[in-house]
mmCIF file of C-alpha atoms and ligand atoms in Angstrom:
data_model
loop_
_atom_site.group_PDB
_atom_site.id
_atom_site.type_symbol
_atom_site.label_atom_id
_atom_site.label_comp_id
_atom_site.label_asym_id
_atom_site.label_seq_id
_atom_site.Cartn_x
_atom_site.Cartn_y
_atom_site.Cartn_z
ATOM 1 C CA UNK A 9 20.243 11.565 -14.182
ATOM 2 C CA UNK A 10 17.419 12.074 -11.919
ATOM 3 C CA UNK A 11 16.404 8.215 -10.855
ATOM 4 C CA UNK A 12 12.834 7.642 -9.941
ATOM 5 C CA UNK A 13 13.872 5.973 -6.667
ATOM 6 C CA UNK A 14 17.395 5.428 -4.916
ATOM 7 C CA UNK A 15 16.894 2.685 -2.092
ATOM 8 C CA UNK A 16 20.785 3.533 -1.140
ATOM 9 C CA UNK A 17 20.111 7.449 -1.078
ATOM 10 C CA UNK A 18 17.021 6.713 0.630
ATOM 11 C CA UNK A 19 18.377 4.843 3.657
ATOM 12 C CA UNK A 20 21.926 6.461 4.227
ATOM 13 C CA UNK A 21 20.576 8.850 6.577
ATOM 14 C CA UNK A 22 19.391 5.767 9.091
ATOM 15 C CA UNK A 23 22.525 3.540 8.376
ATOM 16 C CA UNK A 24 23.837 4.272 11.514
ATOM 17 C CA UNK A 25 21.140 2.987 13.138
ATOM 18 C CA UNK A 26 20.564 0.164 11.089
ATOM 19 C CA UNK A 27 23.812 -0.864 11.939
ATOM 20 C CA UNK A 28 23.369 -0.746 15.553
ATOM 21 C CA UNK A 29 20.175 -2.382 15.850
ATOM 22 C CA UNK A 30 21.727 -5.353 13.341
ATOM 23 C CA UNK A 31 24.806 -5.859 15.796
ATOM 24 C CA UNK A 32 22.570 -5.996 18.597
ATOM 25 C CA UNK A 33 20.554 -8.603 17.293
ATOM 26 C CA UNK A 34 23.583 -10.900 16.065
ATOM 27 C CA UNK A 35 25.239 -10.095 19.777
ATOM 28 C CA UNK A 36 21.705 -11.751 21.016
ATOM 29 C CA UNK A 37 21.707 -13.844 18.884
ATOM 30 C CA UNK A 38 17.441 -14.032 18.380
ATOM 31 C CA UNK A 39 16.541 -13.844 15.506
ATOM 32 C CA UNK A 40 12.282 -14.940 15.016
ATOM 33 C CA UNK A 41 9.646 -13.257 17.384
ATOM 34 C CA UNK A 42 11.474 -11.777 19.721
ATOM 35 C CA UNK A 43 11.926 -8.192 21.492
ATOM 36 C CA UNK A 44 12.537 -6.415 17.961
ATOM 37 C CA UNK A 45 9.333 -7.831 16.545
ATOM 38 C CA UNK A 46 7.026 -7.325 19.640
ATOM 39 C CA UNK A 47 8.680 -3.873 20.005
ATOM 40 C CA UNK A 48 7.999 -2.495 16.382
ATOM 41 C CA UNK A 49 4.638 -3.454 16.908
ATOM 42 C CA UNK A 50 3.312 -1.563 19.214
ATOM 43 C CA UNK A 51 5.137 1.309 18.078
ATOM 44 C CA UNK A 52 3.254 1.282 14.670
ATOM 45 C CA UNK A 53 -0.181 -0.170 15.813
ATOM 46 C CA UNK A 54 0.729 3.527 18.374
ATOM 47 C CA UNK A 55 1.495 5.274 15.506
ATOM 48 C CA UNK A 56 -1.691 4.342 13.571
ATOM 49 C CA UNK A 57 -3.876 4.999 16.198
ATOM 50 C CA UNK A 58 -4.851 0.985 16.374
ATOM 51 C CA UNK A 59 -5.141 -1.349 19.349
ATOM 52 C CA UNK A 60 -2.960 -4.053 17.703
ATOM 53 C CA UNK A 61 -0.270 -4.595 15.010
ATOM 54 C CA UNK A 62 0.635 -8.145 14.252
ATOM 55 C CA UNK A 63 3.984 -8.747 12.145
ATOM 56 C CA UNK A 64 3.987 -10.825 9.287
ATOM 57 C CA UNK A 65 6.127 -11.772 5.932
ATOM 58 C CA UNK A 66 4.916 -9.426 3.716
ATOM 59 C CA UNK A 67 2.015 -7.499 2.072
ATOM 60 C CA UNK A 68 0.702 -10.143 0.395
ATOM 61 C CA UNK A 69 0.745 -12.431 3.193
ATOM 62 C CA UNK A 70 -0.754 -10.035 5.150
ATOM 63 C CA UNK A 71 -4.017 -9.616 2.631
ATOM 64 C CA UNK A 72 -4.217 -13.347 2.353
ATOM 65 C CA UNK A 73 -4.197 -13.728 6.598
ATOM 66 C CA UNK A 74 -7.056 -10.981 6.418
ATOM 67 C CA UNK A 75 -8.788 -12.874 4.437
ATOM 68 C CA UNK A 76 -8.331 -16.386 5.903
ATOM 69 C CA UNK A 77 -9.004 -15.202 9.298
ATOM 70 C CA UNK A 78 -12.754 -14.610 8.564
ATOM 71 C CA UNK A 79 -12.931 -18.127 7.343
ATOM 72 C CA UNK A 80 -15.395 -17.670 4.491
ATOM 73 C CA UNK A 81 -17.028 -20.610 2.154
ATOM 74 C CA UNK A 82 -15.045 -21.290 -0.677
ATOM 75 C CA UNK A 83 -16.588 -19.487 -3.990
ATOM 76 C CA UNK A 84 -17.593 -16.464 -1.464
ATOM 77 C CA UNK A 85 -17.083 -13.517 -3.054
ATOM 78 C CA UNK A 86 -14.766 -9.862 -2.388
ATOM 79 C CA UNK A 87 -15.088 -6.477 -3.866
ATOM 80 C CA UNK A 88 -12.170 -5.337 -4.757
ATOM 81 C CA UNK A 89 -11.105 -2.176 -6.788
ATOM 82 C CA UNK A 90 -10.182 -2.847 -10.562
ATOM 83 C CA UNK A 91 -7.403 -1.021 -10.812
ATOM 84 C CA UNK A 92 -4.749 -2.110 -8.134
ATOM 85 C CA UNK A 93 -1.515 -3.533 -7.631
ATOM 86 C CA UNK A 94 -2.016 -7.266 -8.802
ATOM 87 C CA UNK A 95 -0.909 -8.469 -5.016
ATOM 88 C CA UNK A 96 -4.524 -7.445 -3.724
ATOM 89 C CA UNK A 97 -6.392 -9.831 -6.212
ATOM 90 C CA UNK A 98 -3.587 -12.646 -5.796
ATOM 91 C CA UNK A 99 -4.972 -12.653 -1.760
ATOM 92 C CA UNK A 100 -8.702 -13.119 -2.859
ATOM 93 C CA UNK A 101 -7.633 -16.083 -5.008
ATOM 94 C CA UNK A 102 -4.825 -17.581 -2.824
ATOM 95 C CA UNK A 103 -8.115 -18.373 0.144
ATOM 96 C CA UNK A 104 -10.569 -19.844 -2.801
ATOM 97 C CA UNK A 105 -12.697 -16.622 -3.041
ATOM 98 C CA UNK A 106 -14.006 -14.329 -6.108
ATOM 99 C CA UNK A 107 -12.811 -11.277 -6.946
ATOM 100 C CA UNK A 108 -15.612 -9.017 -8.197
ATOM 101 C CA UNK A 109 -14.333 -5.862 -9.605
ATOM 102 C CA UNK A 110 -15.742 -2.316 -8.875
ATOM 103 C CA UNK A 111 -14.065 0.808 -11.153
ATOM 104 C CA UNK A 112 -11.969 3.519 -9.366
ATOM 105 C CA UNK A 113 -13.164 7.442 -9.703
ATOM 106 C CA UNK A 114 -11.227 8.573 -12.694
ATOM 107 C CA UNK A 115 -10.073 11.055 -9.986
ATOM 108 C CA UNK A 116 -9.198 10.130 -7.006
ATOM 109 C CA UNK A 117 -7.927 6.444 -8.214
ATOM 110 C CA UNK A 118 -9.416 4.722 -5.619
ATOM 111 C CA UNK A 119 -12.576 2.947 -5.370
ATOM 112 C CA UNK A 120 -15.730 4.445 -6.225
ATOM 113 C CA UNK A 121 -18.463 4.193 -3.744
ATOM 114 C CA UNK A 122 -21.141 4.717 -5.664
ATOM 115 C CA UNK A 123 -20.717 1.754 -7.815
ATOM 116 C CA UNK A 124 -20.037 -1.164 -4.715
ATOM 117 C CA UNK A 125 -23.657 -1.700 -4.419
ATOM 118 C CA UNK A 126 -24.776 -2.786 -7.591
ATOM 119 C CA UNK A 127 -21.926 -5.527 -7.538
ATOM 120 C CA UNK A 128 -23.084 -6.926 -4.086
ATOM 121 C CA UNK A 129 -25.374 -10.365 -4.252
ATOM 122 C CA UNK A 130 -25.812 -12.962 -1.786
ATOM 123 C CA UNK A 131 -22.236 -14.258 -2.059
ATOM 124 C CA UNK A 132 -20.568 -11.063 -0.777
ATOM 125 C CA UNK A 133 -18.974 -11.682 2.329
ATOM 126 C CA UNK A 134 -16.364 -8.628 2.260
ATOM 127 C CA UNK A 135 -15.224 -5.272 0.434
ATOM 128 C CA UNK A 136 -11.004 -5.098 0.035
ATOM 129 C CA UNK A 137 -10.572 -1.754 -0.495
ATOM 130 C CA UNK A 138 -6.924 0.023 -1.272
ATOM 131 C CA UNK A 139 -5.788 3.213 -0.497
ATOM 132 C CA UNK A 140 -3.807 3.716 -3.899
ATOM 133 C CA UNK A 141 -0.599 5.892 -4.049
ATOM 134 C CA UNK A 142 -0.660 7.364 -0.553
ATOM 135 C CA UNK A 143 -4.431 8.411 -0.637
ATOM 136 C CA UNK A 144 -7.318 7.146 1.498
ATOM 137 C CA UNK A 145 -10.525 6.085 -0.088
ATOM 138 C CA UNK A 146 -13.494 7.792 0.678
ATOM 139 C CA UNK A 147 -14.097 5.945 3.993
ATOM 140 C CA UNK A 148 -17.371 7.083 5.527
ATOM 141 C CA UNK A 149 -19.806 5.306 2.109
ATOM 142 C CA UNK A 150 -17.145 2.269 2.220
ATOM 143 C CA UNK A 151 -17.966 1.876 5.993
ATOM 144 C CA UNK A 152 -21.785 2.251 5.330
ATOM 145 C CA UNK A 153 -22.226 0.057 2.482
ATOM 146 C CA UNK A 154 -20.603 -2.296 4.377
ATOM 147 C CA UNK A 155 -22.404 -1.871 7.536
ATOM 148 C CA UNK A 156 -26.198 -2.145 5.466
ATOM 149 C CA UNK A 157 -25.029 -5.229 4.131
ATOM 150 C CA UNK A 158 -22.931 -7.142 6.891
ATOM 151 C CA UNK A 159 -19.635 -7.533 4.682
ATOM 152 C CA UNK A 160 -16.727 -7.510 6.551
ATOM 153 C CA UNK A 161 -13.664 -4.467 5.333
ATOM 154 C CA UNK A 162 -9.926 -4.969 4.815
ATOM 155 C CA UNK A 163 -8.140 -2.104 3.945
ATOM 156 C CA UNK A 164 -4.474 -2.859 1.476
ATOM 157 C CA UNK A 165 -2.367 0.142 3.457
ATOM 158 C CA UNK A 166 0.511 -1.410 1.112
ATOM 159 C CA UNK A 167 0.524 2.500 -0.186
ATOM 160 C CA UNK A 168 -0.969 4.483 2.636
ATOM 161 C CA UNK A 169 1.437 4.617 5.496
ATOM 162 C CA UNK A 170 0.587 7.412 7.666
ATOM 163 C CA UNK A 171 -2.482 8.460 5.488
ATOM 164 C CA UNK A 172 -5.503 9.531 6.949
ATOM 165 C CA UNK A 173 -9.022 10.798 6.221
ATOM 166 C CA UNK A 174 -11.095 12.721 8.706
ATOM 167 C CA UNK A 175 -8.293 12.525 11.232
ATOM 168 C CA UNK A 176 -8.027 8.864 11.193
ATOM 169 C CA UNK A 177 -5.117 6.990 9.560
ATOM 170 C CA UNK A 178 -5.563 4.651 7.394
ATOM 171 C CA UNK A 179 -5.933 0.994 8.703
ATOM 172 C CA UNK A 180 -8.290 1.908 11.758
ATOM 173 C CA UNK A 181 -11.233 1.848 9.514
ATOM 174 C CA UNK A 182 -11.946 -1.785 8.691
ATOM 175 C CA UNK A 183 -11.739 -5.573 10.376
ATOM 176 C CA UNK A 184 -8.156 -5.167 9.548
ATOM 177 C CA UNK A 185 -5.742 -2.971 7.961
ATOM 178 C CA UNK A 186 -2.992 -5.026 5.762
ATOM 179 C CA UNK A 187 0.471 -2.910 5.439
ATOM 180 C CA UNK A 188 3.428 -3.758 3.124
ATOM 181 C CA UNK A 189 7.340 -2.959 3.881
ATOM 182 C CA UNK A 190 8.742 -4.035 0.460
ATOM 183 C CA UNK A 191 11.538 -1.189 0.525
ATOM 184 C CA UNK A 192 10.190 1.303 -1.923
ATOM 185 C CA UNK A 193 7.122 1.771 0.488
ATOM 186 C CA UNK A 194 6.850 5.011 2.587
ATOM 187 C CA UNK A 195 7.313 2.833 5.344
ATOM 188 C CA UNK A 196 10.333 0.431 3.918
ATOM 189 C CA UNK A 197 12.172 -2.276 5.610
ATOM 190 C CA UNK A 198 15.878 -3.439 4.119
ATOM 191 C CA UNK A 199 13.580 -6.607 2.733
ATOM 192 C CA UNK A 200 10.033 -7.892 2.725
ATOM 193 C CA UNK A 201 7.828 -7.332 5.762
ATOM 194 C CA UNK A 202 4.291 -6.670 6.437
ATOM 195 C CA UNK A 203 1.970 -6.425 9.164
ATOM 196 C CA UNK A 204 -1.373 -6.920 10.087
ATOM 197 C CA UNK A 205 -3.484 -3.716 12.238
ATOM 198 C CA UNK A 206 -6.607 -4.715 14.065
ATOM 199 C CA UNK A 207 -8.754 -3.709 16.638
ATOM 200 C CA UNK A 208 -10.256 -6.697 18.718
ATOM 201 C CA UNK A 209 -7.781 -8.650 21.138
ATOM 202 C CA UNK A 210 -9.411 -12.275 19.911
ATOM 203 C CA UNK A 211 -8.306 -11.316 16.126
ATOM 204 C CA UNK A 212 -5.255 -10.166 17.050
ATOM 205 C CA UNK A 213 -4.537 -13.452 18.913
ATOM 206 C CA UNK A 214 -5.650 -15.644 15.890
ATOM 207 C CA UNK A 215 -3.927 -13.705 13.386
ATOM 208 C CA UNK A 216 -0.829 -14.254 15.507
ATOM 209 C CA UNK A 217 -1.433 -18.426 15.520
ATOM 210 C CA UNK A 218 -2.064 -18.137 11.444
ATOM 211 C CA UNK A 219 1.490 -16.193 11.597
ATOM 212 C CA UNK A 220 3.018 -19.608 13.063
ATOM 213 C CA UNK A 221 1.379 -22.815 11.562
ATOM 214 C CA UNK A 222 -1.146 -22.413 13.509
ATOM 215 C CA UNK A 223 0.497 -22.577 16.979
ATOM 216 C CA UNK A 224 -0.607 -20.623 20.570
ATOM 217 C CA UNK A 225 1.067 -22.540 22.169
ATOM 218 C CA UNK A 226 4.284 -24.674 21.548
ATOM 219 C CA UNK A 227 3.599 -27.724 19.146
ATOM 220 C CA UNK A 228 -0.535 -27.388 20.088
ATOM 221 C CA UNK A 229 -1.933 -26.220 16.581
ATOM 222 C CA UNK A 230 -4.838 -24.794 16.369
ATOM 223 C CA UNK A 231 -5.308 -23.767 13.048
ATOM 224 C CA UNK A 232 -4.250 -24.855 9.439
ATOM 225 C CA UNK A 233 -1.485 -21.969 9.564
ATOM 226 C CA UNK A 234 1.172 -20.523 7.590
ATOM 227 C CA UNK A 235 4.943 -19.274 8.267
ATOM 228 C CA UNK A 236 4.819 -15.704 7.692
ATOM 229 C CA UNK A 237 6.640 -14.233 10.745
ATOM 230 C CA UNK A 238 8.327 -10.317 10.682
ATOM 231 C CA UNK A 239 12.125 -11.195 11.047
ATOM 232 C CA UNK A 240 14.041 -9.570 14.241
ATOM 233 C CA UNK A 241 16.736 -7.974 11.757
ATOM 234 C CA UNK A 242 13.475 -6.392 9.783
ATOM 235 C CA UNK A 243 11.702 -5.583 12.853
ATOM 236 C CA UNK A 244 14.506 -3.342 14.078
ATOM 237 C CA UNK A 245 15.452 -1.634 10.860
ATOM 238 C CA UNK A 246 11.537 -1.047 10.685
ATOM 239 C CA UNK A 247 11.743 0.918 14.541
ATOM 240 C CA UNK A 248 14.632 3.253 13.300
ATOM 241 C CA UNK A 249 12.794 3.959 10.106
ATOM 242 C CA UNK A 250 9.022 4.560 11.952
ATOM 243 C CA UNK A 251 10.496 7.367 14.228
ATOM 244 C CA UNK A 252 11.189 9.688 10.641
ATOM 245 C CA UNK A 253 7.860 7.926 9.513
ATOM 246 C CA UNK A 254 6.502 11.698 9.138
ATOM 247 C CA UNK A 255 9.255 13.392 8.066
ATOM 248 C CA UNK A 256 9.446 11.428 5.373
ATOM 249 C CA UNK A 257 5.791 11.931 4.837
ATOM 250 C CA UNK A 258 6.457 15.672 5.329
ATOM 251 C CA UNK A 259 8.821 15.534 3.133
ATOM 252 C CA UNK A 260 6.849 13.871 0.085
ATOM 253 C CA UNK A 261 3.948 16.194 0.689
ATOM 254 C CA UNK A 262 6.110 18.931 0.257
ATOM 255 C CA UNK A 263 7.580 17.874 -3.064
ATOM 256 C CA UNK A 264 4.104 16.997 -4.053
ATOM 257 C CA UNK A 265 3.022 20.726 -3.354
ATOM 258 C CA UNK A 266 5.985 22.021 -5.803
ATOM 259 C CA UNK A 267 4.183 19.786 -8.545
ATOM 260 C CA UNK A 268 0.894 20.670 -7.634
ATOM 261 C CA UNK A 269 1.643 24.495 -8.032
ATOM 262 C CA UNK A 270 4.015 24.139 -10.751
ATOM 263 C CA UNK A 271 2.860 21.571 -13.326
ATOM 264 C CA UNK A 272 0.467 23.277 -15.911
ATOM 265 C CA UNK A 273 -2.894 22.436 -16.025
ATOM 266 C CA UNK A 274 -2.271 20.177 -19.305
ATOM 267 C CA UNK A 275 -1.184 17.470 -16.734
ATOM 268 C CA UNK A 276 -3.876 16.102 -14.815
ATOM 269 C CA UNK A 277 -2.554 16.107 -11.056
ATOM 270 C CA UNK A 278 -3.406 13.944 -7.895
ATOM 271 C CA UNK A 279 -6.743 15.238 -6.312
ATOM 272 C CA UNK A 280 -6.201 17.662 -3.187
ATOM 273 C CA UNK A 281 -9.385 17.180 -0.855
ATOM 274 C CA UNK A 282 -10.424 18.146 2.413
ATOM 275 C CA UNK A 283 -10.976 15.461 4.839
ATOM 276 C CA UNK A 284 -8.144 13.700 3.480
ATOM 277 C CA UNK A 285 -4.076 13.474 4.135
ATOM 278 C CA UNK A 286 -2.355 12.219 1.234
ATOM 279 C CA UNK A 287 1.325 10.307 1.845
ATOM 280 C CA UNK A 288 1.821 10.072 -1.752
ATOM 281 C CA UNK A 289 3.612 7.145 -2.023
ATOM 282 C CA UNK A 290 3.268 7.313 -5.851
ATOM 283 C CA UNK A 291 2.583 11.140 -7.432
ATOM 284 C CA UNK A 292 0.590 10.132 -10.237
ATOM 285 C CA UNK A 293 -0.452 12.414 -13.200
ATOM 286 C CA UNK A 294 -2.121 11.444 -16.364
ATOM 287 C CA UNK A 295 -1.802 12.934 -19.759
ATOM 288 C CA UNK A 296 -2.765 11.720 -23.064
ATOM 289 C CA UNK A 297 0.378 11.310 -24.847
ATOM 290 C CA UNK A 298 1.921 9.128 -21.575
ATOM 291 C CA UNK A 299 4.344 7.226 -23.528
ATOM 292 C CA UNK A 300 6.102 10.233 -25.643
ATOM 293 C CA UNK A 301 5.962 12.642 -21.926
ATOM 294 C CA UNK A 302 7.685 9.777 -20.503
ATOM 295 C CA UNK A 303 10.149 9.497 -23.273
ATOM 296 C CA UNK A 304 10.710 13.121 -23.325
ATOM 297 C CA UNK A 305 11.734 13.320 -19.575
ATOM 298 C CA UNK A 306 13.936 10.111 -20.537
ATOM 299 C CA UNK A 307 15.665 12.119 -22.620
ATOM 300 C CA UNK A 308 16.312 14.756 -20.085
ATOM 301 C CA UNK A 309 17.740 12.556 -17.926
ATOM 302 C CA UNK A 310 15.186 12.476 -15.828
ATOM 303 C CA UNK A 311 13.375 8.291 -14.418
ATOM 304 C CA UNK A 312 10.022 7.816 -14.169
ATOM 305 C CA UNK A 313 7.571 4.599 -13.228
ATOM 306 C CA UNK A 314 4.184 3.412 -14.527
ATOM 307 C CA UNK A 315 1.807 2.175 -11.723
ATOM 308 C CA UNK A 316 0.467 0.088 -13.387
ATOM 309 C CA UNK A 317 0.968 -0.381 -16.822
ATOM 310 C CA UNK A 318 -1.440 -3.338 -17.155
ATOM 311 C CA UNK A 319 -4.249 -3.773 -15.124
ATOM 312 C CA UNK A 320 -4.998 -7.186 -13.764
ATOM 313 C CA UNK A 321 -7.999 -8.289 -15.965
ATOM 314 C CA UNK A 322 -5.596 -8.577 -18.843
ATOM 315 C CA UNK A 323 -2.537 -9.774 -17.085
ATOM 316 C CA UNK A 324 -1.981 -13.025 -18.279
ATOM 317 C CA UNK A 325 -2.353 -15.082 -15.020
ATOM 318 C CA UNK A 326 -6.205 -13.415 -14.668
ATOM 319 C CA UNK A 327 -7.673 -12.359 -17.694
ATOM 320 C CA UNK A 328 -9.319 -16.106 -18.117
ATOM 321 C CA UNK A 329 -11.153 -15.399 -14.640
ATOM 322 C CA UNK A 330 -11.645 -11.805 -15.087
ATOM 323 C CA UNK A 331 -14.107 -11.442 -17.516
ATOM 324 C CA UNK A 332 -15.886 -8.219 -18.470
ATOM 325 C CA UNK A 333 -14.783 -4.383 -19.222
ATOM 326 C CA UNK A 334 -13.136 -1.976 -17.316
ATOM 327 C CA UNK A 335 -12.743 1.175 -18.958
ATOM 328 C CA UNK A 336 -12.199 3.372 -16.503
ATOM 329 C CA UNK A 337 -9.305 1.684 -14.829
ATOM 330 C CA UNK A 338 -7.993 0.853 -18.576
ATOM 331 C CA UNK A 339 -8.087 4.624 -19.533
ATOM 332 C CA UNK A 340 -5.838 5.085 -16.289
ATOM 333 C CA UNK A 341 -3.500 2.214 -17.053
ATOM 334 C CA UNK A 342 -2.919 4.229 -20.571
ATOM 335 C CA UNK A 343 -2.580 7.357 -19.148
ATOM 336 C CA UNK A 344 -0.667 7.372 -15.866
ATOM 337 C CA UNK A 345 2.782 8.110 -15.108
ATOM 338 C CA UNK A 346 4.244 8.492 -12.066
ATOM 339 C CA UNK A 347 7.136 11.018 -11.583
ATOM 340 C CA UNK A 348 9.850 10.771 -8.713
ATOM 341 C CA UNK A 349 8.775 12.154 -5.140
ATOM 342 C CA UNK A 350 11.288 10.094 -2.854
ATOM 343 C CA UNK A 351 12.743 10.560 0.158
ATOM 344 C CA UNK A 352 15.753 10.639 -1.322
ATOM 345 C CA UNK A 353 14.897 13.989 -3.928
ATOM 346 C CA UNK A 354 15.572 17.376 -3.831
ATOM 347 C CA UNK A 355 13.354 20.693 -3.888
ATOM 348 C CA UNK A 356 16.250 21.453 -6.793
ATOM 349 C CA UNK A 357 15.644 18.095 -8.918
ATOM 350 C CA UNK A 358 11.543 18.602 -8.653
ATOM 351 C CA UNK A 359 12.110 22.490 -10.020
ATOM 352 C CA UNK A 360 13.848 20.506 -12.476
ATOM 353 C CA UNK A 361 11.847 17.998 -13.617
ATOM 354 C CA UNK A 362 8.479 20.524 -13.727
ATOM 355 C CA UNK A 363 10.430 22.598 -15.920
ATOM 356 C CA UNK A 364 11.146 20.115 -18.157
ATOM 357 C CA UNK A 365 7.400 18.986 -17.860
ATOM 358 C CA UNK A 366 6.123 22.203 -18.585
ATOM 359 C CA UNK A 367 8.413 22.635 -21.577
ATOM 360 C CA UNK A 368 6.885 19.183 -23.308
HETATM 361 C C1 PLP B 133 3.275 -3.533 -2.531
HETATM 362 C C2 PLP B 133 1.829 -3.832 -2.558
HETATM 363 C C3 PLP B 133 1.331 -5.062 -2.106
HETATM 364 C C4 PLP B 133 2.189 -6.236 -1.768
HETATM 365 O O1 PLP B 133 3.117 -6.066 -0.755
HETATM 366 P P1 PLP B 133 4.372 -7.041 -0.672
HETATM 367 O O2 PLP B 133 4.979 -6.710 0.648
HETATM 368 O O3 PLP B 133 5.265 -6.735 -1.826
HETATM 369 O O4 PLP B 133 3.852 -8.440 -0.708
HETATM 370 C C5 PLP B 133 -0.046 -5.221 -2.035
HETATM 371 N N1 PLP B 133 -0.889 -4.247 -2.428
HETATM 372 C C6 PLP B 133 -0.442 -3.076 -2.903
HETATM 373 C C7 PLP B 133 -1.442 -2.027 -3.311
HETATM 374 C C8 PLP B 133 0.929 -2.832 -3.011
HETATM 375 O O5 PLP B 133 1.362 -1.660 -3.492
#
């Protein structure tokens, strides 16, 4: 059996490590915001090309501190893509703002540029893009809209460790970048985690109070915060990870390649551009008859995922608030299927599983 992910596979070749850095930190016996956390930050805000990296709870928490650092009126509203992971949304709603949804390119899965401005009225206040599956949206319009009309950018990096467009990564574009480290990410911890990129020392300095109820300094709050501190233990598995941050990359991109080149054209494959350095944290193809391709590979023993297989205007907890149609993000929902490209796979299993493909 060829799994879609194996978190155990995945890590052994850092368990050393991880073991070290875990002893070291029950020998010191610190455990929040110390050394480990402080460390791992600058060596990812480094990595990213960013000024400064704040570490927080998770991915979520990170989106909703993006959002509640700006401080906007209650009803304000956020452009957000249609088709993402429901975690993006769940941060508009969790600070009292509107989600307004914009359709992805039927493409490139990410948010189409071309359609922002007709959704933006007086009660925009920012665009939340996300840089789905390991791919960066198409930056440069993003950034322009934005700038014509004063709205403020987060980016949701929850997929896009490491990837870049025009020789920037991912994160450095907007008012903040918001990065996940739920294990499965290209950049997992051994639990949650997530951190916050930014590029101004006064937002870095709040984000860090809003981390910690609300605290610069001890028992002095300043600010209605939260708890959503990085743990040491994370912190330091997260350091021995980021140094094979690219091989892992590497190593994605290269098993991506073998299904680019070797998955007939009846499969419609993740968009190669120029300008643009895909991570792939999800490969992602679409075909018509989804359901009986993925039952087909079941049957060859081979795991695959659906990313997403309902999109959040008809989840349950949304489709009340989220009125209106969305066909190009449905038609993806139907359609997508995303086949294994870990860390933790073979050039061998990927020969494998195209053949099988190919032979559907
Ligand atoms: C994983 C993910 C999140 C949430 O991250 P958590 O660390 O699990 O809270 C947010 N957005 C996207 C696009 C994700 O894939």
């Amino acid at each position: 059996m060829i799994a879609y992910e194996d978190l155990y596979l995945l890590n052994q070749p850092f368990m050393e490590r991880y073991r070290e850095s875990f002893s070291d930190s029950l020998d010191k016996g610190w455990f929040i915001l110390g050394n480990k956390v402080k460390a791992f930050e600058d060596e990812f805000a480094h990595f990213c090309g960013s000024r400064y990296c704040a570490g927080l709870a998770s991915g979520l928490d990170a989106l909703v501190l993006a959002l509640k650092y700006f401080e906007f009126p209650k009803g304000a509203e956020v452009i957000v893509p249609s088709n993402t992971y429901i975690a993006t949304i769940l941060a508009i709603y969790h600070n009292d703002l509107v989600p307004v949804l914009v359709e992805p390119d039927l493409h490139t899965y990410n948010i189409d540029p071309d359609k922002i401005e007709e959704q933006i009225t007086s009660l925009t206040k920012a665009i939340l893009v996300v840089h789905l599956y390991g791919k960066s949206c198409n930056m440069e319009p993003v950034m322009a809209i934005a700038a014509r009309h004063q709205l403020k950018v987060v980016e949701d990096c929850a997929q896009s460790h490491g990837a870049g467009y025009k020789g920037k990564m991912t994160g450095t574009f907007g008012d903040f970048g918001a990065f996940s480290f739920y294990p499965t990410k290209n950049l997992g911890a051994l639990g949650d985690g997530g951190a916050l990129m930014m590029q101004k020392a006064e937002m870095d300095e709040k984000i860090r109070a809003l981390r910690n109820y609300g605290c610069q300094e001890k028992y002095h709050n300043n600010y209605i915060g939260m708890n959503s501190r990085l743990d040491e233990i994370q912190a330091g598995f997260l350091s021995v990870k980021l140094a094979h941050l690219d091989e892992i990359n590497t190593h994605k991109r290269a098993l991506a390649q073998l299904y680019q080149e070797g998955l007939k054209d009846d499969f419609i494959k993740p968009q190669v551009q120029q300008d643009y350095h895909d991570v792939y944290h999800i490969y992602a193809i679409r075909h018509p008859q989804r359901d009986k391709l993925r039952e087909h590979l079941l049957k060859n023993n081979i795991r695959t995922e659906i990313h997403y297989p309902v999109p959040p205007h008809h989840q349950n907890a949304l489709k009340t608030r989220l009125k209106g149609a969305y066909p190009i993000s449905e038609n993806i929902h139907q359609t997508i299927l995303s086949l294994p490209v870990s860390y933790c796979h073979n050039r061998q299993q990927i020969e494998q599983i195209v053949d099988v493909m190919n032979a559907f």
